[in-house]
Amino acid sequence: MHAALSELERLFPPGRLLHRPGELVPYESDALTAFRARPLAVVLPESHAEVEAAVRWCAKHQIPYVARGSGTSLSGGSLPIDGGLLIGLNRMNRLLRLDPQERIAVVQPGFINLQVSNAAAPYGLYYAPDPSSQPVSTIGGNLAFNSGGAHCLKYGMTSNHVLAARVVLPDGETVELGSESLENTGPDWLGLLVGSEGLLGIATEITLRLLPKPETYHTVLAAYDSLAKAGEAVAAVVASGLLPGAMEIMDSLAIEAAEAAVKAGYPLEARALLIVELEGETPQVEAEARYLEEVIQKSGAYEVRVARSNEERLKIWKGRKAAFSAVGRLSPDYIVQDGVVPRSRLGQALAEIEKLSARYGLRVANVFHAGDGNLHPLILYNGRIAGELERAEELAGEILKLCVALGGSITGEHGVGMEKKAYMTEMFAEADLAAMRRIRLALDPLELANRGKMFPGEAPALQFHGAHPLEKAGVISRE
Ligand SMILES: Cc1cc2nc3c(=O)[nH]c(=O)nc-3n(C[C@H](O)[C@H](O)[C@H](O)COP(=O)(O)OP(=O)(O)OC[C@H]3O[C@@H](n4cnc5c(N)ncnc54)[C@H](O)[C@@H]3O)c2cc1C
């Protein structure tokens, strides 16, 4: 046994310190199952003090570590470090406090996103950030990836909803960042932590902002004869001053797949569908709905449907939610990319992706959070055909470069992790990366926390892409 492990045995009882090969297998990869690595051991803390002890042990023995929530990262962010420690936070899954007056919830990091809204529902409140993985992903993972979802257009990403966090820094010291109020003095240290992908510390207690549930919804489905027109319609809605709760686009391949899967009643001949949903107080939504109708008519939609009942609304969303996994029906394999462009450049980005798809001879289906400019192109390929995976990867890289060239970013919500670190230099100059590294080294001179992630460098070669087991089982869908 590794000499230092016997010291860990004194800190964690059997069952919460795993180091036999068979015990480690479930932790060897995250949702990007193409990468695998074997940690030295896994610990399953149940308290802040145990996280602190684990991190101190790593610092003492200079062993790199990674924190893990539910392991649904699609970018290899929670992939273990070869020979390092994996700190699994799923057992720290308690709601510590819910204060409806202050509209806050204080949770442990392993608390599941959807459970926050479930706990807040009796008070007419909910937690706004809604990644598609919300039935399984943890608040700690959401914080580290600054996760978003369909409704982040109106309400902002995770960073806009985390008020405070208790954090174990890479040297084992504990700090309290932020406060229960929205006002803070001094630099925004909490802002620095959110989205830092587990590199700056492990959050062990997180205070979240709750919002009142919207009173009513108005859901519109608009059909277009071109993808670019639908993209431009998004820019027109935003330019009009409206702020919908969600704006999503599906292209013809995605429509075909969704229809085949759930029969949502979408117009099958459409080249693109735009879903716009207004939400809020009834008088406000009614007034906005009239205005939205004008904007959509002017944007060149050839068919516009409005959901007249909650059932019709749910049917529209059912198709959209099914689209990702349904694309699996069209192709044996696919890669999901996650890039961002400014909303005003959406039309242009989609037209360029169509050209790239033709040039590479690979079909690309587009389903995305259009309101955020967050694209999720699905690149369809057949892994059995020699060279097709490599071509698909090259095309995925071209799409990321296109996003940066248009003024956007290489990741909207899935993180950089291991998968996209090679593309960091597309986005950041050497000086920017050096500044980020200096911040990291100030907290973690030995680069123990999540070593090997996010900063530029070669990622291991991908071997396989496809649906996550939970997607296959119909528990979560990718959006
Ligand atoms: C089908 C599917 C759909 C998805 N849809 C979306 C989506 O719509 N939007 C979106 O944003 N993401 C989405 N994701 C990606 C993923 O679910 C989110 O990024 C989620 O926030 C990860 O949470 P997790 O608990 O699984 O974190 P993990 O994968 O376990 O970890 C993610 C990162 O967070 C770090 N980390 C975990 N806990 C802590 C902590 N307490 N303190 C510090 N760092 C920590 C890890 O080291 C790692 O770098 C999807 C994934 C899948 C498989």
Short mmCIF file of C-alpha atoms and ligand atoms in Angstrom, two decimals, residues 30-32 65-79 87 89-90 108-112 130-134 136-150 157-158 167 193 196-206 338 369 374 376 412-415 417 450 453 468 470-471 476-479, ligand 1:
data_model
loop_
_atom_site.label_atom_id
_atom_site.label_comp_id
_atom_site.label_asym_id
_atom_site.label_seq_id
_atom_site.Cartn_x
_atom_site.Cartn_y
_atom_site.Cartn_z
CA ASP A 30 -16.96 11.55 -15.93
CA ALA A 31 -19.69 12.01 -18.57
CA LEU A 32 -16.95 12.38 -21.18
CA TYR A 65 -6.57 15.90 -6.23
CA VAL A 66 -9.90 16.53 -7.94
CA ALA A 67 -13.27 17.28 -6.39
CA ARG A 68 -16.23 15.44 -7.86
CA GLY A 69 -19.96 16.01 -7.56
CA SER A 70 -22.09 13.74 -9.75
CA GLY A 71 -19.43 13.41 -12.47
CA THR A 72 -21.72 14.74 -15.25
CA SER A 73 -19.04 17.04 -16.64
CA LEU A 74 -18.97 16.72 -20.43
CA SER A 75 -15.43 18.10 -20.72
CA GLY A 76 -13.43 15.74 -18.52
CA GLY A 77 -13.49 18.30 -15.68
CA SER A 78 -14.04 15.67 -13.00
CA LEU A 79 -11.75 13.09 -14.61
CA ILE A 87 -12.68 13.74 -3.31
CA LEU A 89 -18.78 15.05 -2.45
CA ASN A 90 -22.04 13.15 -3.03
CA GLN A 108 -23.89 21.26 1.06
CA PRO A 109 -22.01 20.88 -2.27
CA GLY A 110 -23.47 17.46 -3.12
CA PHE A 111 -27.06 18.76 -2.95
CA ILE A 112 -28.76 18.17 -6.32
CA ASP A 130 -31.57 24.92 -14.89
CA PRO A 131 -28.90 22.84 -16.63
CA SER A 132 -30.43 19.89 -18.46
CA SER A 133 -28.58 17.71 -16.00
CA GLN A 134 -30.48 19.33 -13.11
CA VAL A 136 -28.57 14.70 -11.15
CA SER A 137 -25.89 17.40 -11.13
CA THR A 138 -24.76 18.92 -7.84
CA ILE A 139 -24.67 22.54 -6.74
CA GLY A 140 -20.89 22.18 -6.16
CA GLY A 141 -20.37 21.05 -9.78
CA ASN A 142 -22.74 23.78 -11.04
CA LEU A 143 -20.71 26.38 -9.11
CA ALA A 144 -17.37 25.12 -10.44
CA PHE A 145 -18.63 25.14 -14.05
CA ASN A 146 -20.84 28.24 -13.73
CA SER A 147 -23.54 26.08 -15.28
CA GLY A 148 -26.47 27.41 -17.23
CA GLY A 149 -29.65 26.24 -18.91
CA ALA A 150 -32.60 27.39 -21.00
CA MET A 157 -25.93 31.77 -14.98
CA THR A 158 -25.03 30.09 -11.68
CA VAL A 167 -14.26 27.04 0.64
CA LEU A 193 -14.23 30.98 -7.58
CA SER A 196 -12.87 28.18 -11.88
CA GLU A 197 -13.45 24.45 -12.56
CA GLY A 198 -12.20 23.13 -9.23
CA LEU A 199 -8.80 24.83 -9.58
CA LEU A 200 -9.06 27.37 -6.77
CA GLY A 201 -10.73 25.45 -3.95
CA ILE A 202 -13.50 23.09 -2.90
CA ALA A 203 -16.84 24.64 -1.91
CA THR A 204 -18.31 22.84 1.10
CA GLU A 205 -21.28 25.07 1.90
CA ILE A 206 -23.06 27.22 -0.68
CA ASP A 338 -20.50 23.83 -26.80
CA HIS A 369 -29.92 28.13 -26.21
CA ASN A 374 -24.88 29.32 -26.88
CA HIS A 376 -24.59 23.04 -29.25
CA GLY A 412 -20.92 28.15 -22.97
CA GLU A 413 -21.67 25.82 -20.13
CA HIS A 414 -19.77 22.55 -20.37
CA GLY A 415 -16.44 23.93 -19.18
CA GLY A 417 -11.87 20.74 -18.42
CA ASN A 450 -7.41 19.56 -10.55
CA LYS A 453 -7.13 20.73 -16.55
CA HIS A 468 -24.14 9.26 -21.31
CA LEU A 470 -28.14 8.40 -17.85
CA GLU A 471 -29.23 9.80 -21.22
CA ILE A 476 -31.38 13.38 -18.24
CA SER A 477 -31.11 14.86 -21.68
CA ARG A 478 -28.38 17.02 -23.13
CA GLU A 479 -29.35 20.52 -24.34
C1 LIG B 1 -26.87 14.89 -20.43
C2 LIG B 1 -26.15 16.09 -19.89
C3 LIG B 1 -26.71 17.36 -20.04
C4 LIG B 1 -26.04 18.49 -19.57
N1 LIG B 1 -26.62 19.73 -19.73
C5 LIG B 1 -25.99 20.83 -19.25
C6 LIG B 1 -26.58 22.12 -19.37
O1 LIG B 1 -27.67 22.30 -19.91
N2 LIG B 1 -25.90 23.16 -18.86
C7 LIG B 1 -24.69 23.01 -18.25
O2 LIG B 1 -24.13 24.00 -17.77
N3 LIG B 1 -24.12 21.81 -18.12
C8 LIG B 1 -24.74 20.71 -18.60
N4 LIG B 1 -24.15 19.49 -18.47
C9 LIG B 1 -22.81 19.38 -17.86
C10 LIG B 1 -22.83 19.10 -16.32
O3 LIG B 1 -23.99 18.43 -15.94
C11 LIG B 1 -22.73 20.40 -15.53
O4 LIG B 1 -21.53 21.04 -15.85
C12 LIG B 1 -22.81 20.21 -14.01
O5 LIG B 1 -22.69 21.46 -13.38
C13 LIG B 1 -21.75 19.29 -13.43
O6 LIG B 1 -22.16 18.95 -12.11
P1 LIG B 1 -21.59 17.66 -11.38
O7 LIG B 1 -22.12 17.64 -10.00
O8 LIG B 1 -21.84 16.45 -12.19
O9 LIG B 1 -20.05 18.03 -11.37
P2 LIG B 1 -18.80 17.12 -11.70
O10 LIG B 1 -18.84 16.64 -13.12
O11 LIG B 1 -18.60 16.12 -10.66
O12 LIG B 1 -17.64 18.21 -11.59
C14 LIG B 1 -17.57 19.28 -12.51
C15 LIG B 1 -16.42 20.19 -12.13
O13 LIG B 1 -16.71 20.78 -10.86
C16 LIG B 1 -15.66 20.54 -9.93
N5 LIG B 1 -16.33 20.42 -8.63
C17 LIG B 1 -17.31 19.55 -8.28
N6 LIG B 1 -17.74 19.82 -7.03
C18 LIG B 1 -17.01 20.87 -6.58
C19 LIG B 1 -16.99 21.62 -5.37
N7 LIG B 1 -17.81 21.35 -4.36
N8 LIG B 1 -16.11 22.64 -5.26
C20 LIG B 1 -15.27 22.96 -6.28
N9 LIG B 1 -15.25 22.29 -7.45
C21 LIG B 1 -16.11 21.26 -7.60
C22 LIG B 1 -14.99 19.29 -10.44
O14 LIG B 1 -13.64 19.23 -10.01
C23 LIG B 1 -15.08 19.48 -11.94
O15 LIG B 1 -14.06 20.32 -12.41
C24 LIG B 1 -24.80 18.33 -18.93
C25 LIG B 1 -24.25 17.06 -18.76
C26 LIG B 1 -24.91 15.94 -19.24
C27 LIG B 1 -24.30 14.58 -19.06
#
